[in-house]
mmCIF file of C-alpha atoms and ligand atoms in Angstrom:
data_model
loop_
_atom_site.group_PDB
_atom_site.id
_atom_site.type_symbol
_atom_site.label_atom_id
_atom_site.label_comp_id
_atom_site.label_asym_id
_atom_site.label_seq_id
_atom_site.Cartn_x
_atom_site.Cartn_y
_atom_site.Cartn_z
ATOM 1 C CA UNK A 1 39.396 7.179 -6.303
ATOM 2 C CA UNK A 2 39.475 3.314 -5.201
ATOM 3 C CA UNK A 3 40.935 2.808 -1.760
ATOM 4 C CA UNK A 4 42.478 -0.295 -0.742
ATOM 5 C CA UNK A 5 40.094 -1.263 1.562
ATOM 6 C CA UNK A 6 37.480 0.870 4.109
ATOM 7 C CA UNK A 7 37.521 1.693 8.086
ATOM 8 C CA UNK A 8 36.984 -1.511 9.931
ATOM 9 C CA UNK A 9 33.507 -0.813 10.855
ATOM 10 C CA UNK A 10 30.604 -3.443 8.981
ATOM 11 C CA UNK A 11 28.025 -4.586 10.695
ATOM 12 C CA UNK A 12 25.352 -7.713 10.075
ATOM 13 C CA UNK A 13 28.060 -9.961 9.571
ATOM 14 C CA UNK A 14 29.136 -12.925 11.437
ATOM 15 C CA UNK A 15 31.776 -15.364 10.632
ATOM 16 C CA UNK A 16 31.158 -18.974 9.178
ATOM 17 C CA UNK A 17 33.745 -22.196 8.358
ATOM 18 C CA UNK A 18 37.025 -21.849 6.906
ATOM 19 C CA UNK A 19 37.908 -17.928 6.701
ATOM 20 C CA UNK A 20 34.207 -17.161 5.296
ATOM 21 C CA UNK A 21 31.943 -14.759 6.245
ATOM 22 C CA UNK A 22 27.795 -14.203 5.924
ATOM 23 C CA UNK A 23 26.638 -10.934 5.422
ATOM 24 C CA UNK A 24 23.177 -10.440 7.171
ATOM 25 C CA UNK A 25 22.203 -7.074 5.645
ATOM 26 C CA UNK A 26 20.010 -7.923 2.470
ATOM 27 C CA UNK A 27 17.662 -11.523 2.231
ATOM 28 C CA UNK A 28 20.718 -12.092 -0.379
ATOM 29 C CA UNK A 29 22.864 -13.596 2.853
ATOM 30 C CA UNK A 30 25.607 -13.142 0.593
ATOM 31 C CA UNK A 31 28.489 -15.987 1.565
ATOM 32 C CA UNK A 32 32.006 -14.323 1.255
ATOM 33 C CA UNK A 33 35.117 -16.616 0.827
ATOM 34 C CA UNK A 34 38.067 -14.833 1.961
ATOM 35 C CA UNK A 35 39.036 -11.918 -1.138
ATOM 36 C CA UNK A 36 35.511 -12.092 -2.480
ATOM 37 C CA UNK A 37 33.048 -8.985 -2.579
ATOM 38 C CA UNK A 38 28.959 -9.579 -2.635
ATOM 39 C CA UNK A 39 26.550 -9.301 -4.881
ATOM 40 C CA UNK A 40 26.201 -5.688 -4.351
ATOM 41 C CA UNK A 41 29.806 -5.403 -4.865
ATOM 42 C CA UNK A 42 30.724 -3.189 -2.528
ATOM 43 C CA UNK A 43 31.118 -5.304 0.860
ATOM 44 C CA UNK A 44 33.991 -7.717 1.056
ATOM 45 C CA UNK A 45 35.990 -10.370 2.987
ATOM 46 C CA UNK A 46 39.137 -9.417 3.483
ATOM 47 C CA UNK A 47 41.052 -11.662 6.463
ATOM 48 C CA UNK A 48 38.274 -13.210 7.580
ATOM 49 C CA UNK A 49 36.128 -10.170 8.275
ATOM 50 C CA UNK A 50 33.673 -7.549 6.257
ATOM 51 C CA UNK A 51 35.109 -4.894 4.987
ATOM 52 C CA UNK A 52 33.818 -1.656 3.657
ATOM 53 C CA UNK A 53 36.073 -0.725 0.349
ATOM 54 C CA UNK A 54 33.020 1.755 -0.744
ATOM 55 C CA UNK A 55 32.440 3.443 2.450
ATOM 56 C CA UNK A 56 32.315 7.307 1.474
ATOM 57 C CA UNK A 57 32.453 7.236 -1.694
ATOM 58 C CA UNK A 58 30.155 9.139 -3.937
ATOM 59 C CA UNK A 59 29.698 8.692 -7.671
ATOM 60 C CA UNK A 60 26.849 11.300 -7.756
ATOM 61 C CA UNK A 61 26.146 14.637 -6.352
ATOM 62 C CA UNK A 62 23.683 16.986 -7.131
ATOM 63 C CA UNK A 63 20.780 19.485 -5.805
ATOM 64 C CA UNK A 64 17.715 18.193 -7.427
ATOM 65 C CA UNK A 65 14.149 19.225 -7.089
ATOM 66 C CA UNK A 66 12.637 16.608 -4.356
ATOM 67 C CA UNK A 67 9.315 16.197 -6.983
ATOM 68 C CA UNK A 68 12.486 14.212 -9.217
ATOM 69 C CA UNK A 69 12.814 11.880 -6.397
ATOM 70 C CA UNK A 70 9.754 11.490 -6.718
ATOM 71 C CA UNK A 71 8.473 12.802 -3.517
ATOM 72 C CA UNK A 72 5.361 14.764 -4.342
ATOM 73 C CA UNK A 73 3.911 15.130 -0.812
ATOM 74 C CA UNK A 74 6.592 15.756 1.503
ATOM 75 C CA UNK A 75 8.182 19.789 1.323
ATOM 76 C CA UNK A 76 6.704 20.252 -2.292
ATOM 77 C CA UNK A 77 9.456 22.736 -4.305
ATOM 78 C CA UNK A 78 12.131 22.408 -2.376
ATOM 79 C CA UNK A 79 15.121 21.247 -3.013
ATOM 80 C CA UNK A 80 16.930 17.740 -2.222
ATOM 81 C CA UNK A 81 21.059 17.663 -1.969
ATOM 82 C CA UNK A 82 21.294 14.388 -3.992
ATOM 83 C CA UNK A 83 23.710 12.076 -3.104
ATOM 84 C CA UNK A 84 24.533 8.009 -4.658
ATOM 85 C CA UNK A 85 27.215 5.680 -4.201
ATOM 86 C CA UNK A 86 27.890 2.694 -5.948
ATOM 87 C CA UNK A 87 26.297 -0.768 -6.336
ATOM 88 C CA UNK A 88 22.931 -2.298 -5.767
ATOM 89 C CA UNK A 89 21.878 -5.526 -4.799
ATOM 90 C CA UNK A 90 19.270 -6.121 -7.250
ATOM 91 C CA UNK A 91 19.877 -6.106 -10.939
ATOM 92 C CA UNK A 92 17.513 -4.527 -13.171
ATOM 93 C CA UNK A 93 18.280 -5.662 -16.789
ATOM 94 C CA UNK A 94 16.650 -1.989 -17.432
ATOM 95 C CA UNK A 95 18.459 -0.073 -14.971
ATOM 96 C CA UNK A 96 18.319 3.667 -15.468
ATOM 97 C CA UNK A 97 21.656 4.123 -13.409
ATOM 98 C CA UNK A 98 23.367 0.874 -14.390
ATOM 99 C CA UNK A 99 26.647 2.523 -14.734
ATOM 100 C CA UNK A 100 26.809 3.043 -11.420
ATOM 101 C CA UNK A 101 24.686 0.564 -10.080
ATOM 102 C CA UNK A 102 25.991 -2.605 -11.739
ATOM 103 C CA UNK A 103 29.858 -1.541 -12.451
ATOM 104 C CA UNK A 104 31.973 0.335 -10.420
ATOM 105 C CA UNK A 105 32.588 3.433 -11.914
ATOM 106 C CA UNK A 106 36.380 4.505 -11.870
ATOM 107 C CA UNK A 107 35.984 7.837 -10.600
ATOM 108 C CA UNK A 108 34.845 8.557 -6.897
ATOM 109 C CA UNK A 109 34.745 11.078 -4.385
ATOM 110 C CA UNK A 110 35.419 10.206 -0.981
ATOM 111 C CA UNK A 111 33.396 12.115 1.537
ATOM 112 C CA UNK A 112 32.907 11.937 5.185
ATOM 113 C CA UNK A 113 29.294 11.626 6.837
ATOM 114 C CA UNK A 114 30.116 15.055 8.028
ATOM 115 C CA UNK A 115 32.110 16.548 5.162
ATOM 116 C CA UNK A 116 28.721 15.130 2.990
ATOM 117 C CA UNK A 117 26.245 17.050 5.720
ATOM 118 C CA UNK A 118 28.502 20.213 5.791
ATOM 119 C CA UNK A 119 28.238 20.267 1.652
ATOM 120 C CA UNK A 120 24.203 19.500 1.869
ATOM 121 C CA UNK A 121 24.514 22.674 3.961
ATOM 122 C CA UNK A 122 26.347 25.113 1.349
ATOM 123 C CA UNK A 123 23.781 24.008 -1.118
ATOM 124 C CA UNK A 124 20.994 25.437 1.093
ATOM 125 C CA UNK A 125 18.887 22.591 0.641
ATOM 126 C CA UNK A 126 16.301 21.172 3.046
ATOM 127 C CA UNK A 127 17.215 17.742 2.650
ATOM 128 C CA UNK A 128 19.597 15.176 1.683
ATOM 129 C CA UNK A 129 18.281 12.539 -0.710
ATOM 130 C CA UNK A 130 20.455 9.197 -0.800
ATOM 131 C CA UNK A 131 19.822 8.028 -4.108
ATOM 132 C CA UNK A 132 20.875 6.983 -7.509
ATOM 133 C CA UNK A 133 21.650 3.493 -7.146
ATOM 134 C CA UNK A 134 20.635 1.742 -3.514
ATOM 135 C CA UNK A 135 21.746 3.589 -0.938
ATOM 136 C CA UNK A 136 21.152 0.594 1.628
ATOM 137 C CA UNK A 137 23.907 -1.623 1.046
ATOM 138 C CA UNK A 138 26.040 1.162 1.980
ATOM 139 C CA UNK A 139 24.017 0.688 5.569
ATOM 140 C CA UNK A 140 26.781 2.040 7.935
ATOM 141 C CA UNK A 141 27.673 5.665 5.780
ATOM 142 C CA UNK A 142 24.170 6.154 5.366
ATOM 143 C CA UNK A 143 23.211 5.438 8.843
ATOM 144 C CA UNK A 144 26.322 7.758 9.976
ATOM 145 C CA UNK A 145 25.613 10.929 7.608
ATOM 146 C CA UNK A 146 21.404 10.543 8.800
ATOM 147 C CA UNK A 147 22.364 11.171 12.180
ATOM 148 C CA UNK A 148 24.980 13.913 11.508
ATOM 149 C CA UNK A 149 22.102 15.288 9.005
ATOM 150 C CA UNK A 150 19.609 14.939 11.632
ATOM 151 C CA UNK A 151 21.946 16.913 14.585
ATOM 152 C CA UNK A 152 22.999 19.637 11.765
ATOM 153 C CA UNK A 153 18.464 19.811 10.925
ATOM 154 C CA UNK A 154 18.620 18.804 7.685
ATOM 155 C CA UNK A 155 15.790 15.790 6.682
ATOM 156 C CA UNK A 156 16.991 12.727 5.558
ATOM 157 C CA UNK A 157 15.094 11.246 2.221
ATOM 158 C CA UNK A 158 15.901 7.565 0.880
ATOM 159 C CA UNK A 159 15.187 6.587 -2.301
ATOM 160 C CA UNK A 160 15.694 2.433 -1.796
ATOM 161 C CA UNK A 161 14.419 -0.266 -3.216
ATOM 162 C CA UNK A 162 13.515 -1.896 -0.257
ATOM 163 C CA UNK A 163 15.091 -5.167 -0.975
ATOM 164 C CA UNK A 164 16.731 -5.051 2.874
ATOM 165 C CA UNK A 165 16.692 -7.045 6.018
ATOM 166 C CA UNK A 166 14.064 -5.853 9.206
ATOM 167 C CA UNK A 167 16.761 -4.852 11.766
ATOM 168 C CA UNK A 168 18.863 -2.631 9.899
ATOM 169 C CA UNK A 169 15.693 -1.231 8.003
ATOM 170 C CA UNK A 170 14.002 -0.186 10.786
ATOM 171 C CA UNK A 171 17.344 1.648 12.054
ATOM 172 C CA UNK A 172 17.478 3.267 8.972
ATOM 173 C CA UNK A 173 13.833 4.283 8.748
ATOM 174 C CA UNK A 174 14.061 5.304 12.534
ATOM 175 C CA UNK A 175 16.326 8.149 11.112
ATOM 176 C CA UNK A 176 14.377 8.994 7.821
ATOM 177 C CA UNK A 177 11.555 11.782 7.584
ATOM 178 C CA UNK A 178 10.642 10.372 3.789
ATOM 179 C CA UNK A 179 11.339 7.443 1.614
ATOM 180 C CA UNK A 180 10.360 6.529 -2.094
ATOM 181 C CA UNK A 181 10.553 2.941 -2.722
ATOM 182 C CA UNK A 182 10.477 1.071 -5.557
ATOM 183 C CA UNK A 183 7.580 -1.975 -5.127
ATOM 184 C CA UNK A 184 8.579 -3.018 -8.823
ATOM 185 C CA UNK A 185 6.660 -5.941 -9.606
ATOM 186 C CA UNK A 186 3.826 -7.447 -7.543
ATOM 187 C CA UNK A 187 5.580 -11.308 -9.260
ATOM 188 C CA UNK A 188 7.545 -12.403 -6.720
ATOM 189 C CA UNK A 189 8.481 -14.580 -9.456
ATOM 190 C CA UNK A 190 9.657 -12.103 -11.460
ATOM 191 C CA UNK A 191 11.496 -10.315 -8.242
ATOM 192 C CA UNK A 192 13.451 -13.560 -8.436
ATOM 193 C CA UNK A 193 13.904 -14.402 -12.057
ATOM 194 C CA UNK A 194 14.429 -11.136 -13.407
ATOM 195 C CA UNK A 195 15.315 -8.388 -11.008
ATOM 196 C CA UNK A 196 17.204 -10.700 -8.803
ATOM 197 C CA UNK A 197 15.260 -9.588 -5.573
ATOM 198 C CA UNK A 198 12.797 -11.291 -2.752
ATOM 199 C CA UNK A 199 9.658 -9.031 -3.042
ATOM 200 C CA UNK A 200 8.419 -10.246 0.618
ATOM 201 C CA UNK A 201 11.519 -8.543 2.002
ATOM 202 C CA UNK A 202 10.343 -5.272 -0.110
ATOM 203 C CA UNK A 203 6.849 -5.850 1.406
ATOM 204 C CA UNK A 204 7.837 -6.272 4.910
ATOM 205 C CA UNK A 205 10.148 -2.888 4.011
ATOM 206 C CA UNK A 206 7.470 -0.823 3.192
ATOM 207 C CA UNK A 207 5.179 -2.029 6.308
ATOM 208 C CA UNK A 208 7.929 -1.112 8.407
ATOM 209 C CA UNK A 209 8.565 2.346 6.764
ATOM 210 C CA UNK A 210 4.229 3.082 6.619
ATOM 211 C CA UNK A 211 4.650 3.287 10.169
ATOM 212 C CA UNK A 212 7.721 4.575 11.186
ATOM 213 C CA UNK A 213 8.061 7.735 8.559
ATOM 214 C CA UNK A 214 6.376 9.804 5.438
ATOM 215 C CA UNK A 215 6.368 7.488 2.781
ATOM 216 C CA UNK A 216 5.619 7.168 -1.294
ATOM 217 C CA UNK A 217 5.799 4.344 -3.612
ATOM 218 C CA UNK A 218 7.564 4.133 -7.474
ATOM 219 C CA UNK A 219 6.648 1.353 -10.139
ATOM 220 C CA UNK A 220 8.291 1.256 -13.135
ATOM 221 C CA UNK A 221 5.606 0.356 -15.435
ATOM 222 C CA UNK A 222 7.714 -2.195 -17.472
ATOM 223 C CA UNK A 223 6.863 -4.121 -20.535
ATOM 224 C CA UNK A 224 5.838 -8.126 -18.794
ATOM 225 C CA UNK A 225 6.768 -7.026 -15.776
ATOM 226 C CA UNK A 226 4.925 -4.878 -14.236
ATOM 227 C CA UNK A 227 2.201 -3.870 -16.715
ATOM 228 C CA UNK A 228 -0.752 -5.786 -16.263
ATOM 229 C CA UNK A 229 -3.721 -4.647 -14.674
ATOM 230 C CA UNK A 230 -4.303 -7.023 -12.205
ATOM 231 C CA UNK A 231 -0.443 -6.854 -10.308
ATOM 232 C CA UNK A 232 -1.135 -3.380 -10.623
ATOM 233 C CA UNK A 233 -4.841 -3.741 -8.777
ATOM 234 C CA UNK A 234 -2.899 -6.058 -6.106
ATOM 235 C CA UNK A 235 -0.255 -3.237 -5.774
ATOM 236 C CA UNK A 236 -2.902 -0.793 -5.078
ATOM 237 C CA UNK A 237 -4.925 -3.045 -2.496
ATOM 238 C CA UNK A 238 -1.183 -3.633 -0.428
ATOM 239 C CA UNK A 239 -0.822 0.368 -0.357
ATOM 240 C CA UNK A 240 -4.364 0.327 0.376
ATOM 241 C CA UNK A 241 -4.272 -1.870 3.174
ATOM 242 C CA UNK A 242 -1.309 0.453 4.671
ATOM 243 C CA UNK A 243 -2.457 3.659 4.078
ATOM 244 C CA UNK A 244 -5.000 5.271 1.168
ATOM 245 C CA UNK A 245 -3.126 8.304 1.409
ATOM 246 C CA UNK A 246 0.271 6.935 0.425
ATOM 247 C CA UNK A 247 0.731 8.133 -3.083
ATOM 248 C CA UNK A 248 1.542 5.727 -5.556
ATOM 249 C CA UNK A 249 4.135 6.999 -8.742
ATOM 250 C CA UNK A 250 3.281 4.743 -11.766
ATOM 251 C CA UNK A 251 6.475 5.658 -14.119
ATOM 252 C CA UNK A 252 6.618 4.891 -17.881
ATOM 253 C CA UNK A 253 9.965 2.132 -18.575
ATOM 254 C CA UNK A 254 12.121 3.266 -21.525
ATOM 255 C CA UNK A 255 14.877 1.079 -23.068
ATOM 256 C CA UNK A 256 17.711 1.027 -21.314
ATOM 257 C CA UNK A 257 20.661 -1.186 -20.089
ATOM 258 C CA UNK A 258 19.611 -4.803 -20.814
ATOM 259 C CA UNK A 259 15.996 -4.231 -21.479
ATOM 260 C CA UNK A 260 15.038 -3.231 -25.163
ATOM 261 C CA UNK A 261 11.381 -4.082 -25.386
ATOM 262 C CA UNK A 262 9.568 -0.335 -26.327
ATOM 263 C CA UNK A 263 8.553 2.274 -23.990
ATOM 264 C CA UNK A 264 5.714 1.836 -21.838
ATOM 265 C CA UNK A 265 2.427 3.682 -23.990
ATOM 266 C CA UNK A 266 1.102 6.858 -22.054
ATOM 267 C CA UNK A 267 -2.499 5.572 -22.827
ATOM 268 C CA UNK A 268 -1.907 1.976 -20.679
ATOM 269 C CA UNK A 269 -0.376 4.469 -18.011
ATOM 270 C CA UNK A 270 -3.482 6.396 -17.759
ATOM 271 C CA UNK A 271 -5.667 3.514 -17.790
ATOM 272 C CA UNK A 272 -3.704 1.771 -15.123
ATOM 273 C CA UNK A 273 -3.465 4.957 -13.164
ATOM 274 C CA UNK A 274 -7.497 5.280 -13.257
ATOM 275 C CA UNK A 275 -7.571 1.385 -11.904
ATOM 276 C CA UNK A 276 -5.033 2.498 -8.987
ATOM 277 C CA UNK A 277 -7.028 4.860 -8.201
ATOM 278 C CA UNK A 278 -9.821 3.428 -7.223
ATOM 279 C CA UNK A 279 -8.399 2.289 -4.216
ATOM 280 C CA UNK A 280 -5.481 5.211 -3.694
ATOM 281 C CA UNK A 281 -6.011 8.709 -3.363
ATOM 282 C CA UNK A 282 -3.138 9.866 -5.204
ATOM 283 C CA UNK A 283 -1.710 8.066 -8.136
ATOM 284 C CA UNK A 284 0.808 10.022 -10.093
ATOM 285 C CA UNK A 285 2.089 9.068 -13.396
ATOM 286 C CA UNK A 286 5.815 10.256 -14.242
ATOM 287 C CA UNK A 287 7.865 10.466 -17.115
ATOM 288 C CA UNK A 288 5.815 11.138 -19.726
ATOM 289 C CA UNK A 289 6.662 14.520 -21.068
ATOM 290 C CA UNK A 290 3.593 17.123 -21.496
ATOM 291 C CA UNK A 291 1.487 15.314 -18.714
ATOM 292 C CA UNK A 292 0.493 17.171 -15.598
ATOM 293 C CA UNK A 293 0.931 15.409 -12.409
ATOM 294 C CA UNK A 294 -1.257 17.375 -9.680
ATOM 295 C CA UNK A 295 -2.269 16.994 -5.867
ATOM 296 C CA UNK A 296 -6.083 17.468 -6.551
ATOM 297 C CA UNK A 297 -8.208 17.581 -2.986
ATOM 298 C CA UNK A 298 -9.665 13.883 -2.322
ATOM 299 C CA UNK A 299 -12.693 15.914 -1.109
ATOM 300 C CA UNK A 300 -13.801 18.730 -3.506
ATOM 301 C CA UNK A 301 -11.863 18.008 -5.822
ATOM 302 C CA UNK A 302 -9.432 21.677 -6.232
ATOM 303 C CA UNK A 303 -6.231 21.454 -7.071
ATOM 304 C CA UNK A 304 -4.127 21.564 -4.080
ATOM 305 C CA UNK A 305 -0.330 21.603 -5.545
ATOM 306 C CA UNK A 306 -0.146 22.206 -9.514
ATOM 307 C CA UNK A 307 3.227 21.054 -11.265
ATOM 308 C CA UNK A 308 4.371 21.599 -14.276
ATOM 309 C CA UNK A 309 7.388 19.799 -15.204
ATOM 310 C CA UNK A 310 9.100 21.261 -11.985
ATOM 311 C CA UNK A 311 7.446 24.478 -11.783
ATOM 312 C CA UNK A 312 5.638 23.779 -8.448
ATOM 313 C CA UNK A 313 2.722 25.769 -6.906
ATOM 314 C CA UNK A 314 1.432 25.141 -3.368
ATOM 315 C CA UNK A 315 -1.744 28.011 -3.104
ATOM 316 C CA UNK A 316 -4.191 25.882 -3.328
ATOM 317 C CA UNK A 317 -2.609 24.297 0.128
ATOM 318 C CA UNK A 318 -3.672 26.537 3.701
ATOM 319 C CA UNK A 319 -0.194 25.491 5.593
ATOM 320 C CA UNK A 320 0.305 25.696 9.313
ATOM 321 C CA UNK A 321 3.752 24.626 11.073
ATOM 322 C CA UNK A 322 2.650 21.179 11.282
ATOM 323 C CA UNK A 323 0.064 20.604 8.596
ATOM 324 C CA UNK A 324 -1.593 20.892 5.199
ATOM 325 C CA UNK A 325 -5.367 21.664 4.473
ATOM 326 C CA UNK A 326 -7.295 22.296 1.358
ATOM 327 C CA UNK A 327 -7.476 26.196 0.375
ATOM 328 C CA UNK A 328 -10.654 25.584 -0.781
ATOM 329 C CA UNK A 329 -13.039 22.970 1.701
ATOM 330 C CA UNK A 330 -10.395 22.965 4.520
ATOM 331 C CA UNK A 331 -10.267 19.132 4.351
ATOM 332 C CA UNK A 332 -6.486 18.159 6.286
ATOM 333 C CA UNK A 333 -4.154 16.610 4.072
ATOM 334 C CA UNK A 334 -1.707 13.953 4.427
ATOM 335 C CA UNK A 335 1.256 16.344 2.963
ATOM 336 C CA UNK A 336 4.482 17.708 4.674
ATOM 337 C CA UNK A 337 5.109 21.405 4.213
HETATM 338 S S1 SF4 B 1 24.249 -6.324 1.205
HETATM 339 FE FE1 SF4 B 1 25.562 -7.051 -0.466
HETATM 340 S S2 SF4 B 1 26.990 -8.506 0.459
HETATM 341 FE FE2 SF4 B 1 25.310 -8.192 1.912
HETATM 342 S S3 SF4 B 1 23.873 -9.858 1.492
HETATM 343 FE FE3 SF4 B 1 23.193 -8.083 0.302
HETATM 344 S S4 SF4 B 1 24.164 -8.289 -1.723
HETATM 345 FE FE4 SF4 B 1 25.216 -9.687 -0.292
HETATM 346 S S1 SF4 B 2 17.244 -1.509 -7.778
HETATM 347 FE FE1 SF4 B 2 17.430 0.452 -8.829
HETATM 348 S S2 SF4 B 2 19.631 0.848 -8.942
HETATM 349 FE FE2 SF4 B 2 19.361 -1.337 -8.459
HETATM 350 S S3 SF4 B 2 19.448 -2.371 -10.438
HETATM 351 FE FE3 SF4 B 2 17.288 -1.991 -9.941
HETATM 352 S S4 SF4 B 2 16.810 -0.028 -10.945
HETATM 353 FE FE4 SF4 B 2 19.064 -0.203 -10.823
#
């Protein structure tokens, strides 16, 4: 389904010379002549003002386990009601999702903020993940269906990368209980040249959301991007610098999209997991089939949540409402149960 144009609602715009517009939601600043549509794709000038042609409408839905998101510290084994839309501002040349993040797929389902909370409901899920391709530049839907989420006490989860400007991420953060984002590089150059992205903005992002609610990091170990030990040392001394307990998801790259160079090796994962962690607590690598990914205790050591693939067990955890501690020392963990 492709309306002819959204509900007059955008926001972080403000009108410049001759009909244009400047969008103020991403460092992108996007400058809109009257007809055109920004980078992302999916905000657009029409008469002089921003328009929303996207707003509500889903390419993806599905109930996922929230370990996929990857969230591996916050309600381990439950489920996530997964939700994307279409467009990103950044482009990836080895995009996972690039059919919906870098074309506009044909077929859409247009959904409400409450229509999308009341089908999060029937799913019975805990959560509602907005994911898939970047959730952010759909800023107002998002923002809408967190707080009808919120009233209706479902959690809110956003899977981002980041790449977003301070005032409308910390409204967004102010209604999320747990984000993954994507730190994909620690080049700013390459954020530039490659990915088409400002890693300070990303950096600033992830300060914000450290403080405001539970957080966890993905990087996409790519081939000259992202796979050399020192950005991945750097990385780990930003998270570091946050938070030790913020875990840290170091994912193996496979061709895709754009990007043919061949899959990340499992054995430079490992190695650059073991650097991470010197510094981190909990460094996870993920996609690599066969490998176990567990919470292990910082203190003795016992295996506190055991996955495998997305069989999840939590007995090594002692829960109370409010918080996690080691079955075995008693030591109080930084995990949401
Ligand atoms: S959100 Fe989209 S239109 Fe706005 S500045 Fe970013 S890429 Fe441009
Ligand atoms: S930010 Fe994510 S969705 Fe956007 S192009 Fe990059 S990998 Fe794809």
């Amino acid at each position: 389904m492709r309306p002819d144009r959204g509900p007059p609602l955008a926001e972080l715009w403000r009108p410049a010379a001759g009909g244009a517009i400047v969008c103020e939601l991403c460092p992108h600043g996007c400058r809109l002549a009257e007809g055109a549509s920004g980078l992302c794709k999916v905000r657009r000038n029409e008469g002089g003002a921003m328009a929303l042609p996207y707003f509500g409408l889903v390419s993806s839905l599905s109930t996922d386990p929230i370990e996929k998101k990857p969230l591996h510290h916050f309600l381990p084994g439950s489920a996530a009601f997964s939700v994307g839309f279409a467009g990103c501002n950044l482009r990836c040349p080895f995009c996972q999702n690039w059919s919906i993040s870098q074309e506009l797929p044909p077929r859409l389902e247009a959904f409400s903020p409450e229509s999308l909370v009341k089908a999060a409901l029937r799913s019975g899920a805990p959560s509602i993940a907005y994911t898939y391709s970047e959730p952010c530049v759909h800023f107002e839907f998002v923002r809408n269906a967190m707080t009808a989420a919120r009233r209706a006490g479902l959690k809110n989860v956003l899977v981002t990368n980041g790449c977003l400007s301070p005032t409308p991420a910390r409204e967004l953060l102010a209604l999320t209980d747990a984000a993954n984002v994507d730190l994909k590089s620690w080049s700013a150059d390459a954020y530039e040249k490659v990915l088409g992205g400002d890693r300070d903005a990303v950096l600033e992002f992830i300060r914000i959301a450290s403080s405001i609610c539970h957080l966890e990091l993905t990087t996409l170990v790519v081939p000259g991007i992202s796979d050399d030990e020192a950005g991945i040392l750097s990385i780990a001394s930003f998270i570091a610098g946050l938070s030790p307990d913020i875990p840290l998801h170091l994912s193996a790259y496979r061709p895709e999209w754009k990007f043919r160079s061949p899959p990340t090796d499992p054995a430079l994962l490992a190695s650059l997991a073991a650097a991470a962690g010197a510094q981190l607590r909990y460094v996870f690598v993920g996609n690599v089939p066969g490998r176990s990914s567990d919470t292990l205790c910082p203190d003795c050591g016992s295996i506190v949540v055991s996955r495998r693939g997305y069989r999840i067990d939590t007995s090594g955890l002692r829960k109370t409402d409010s918080a996690a501690y080691c079955a075995n020392c008693g030591m109080a963990l930084h995990i949401k149960v």
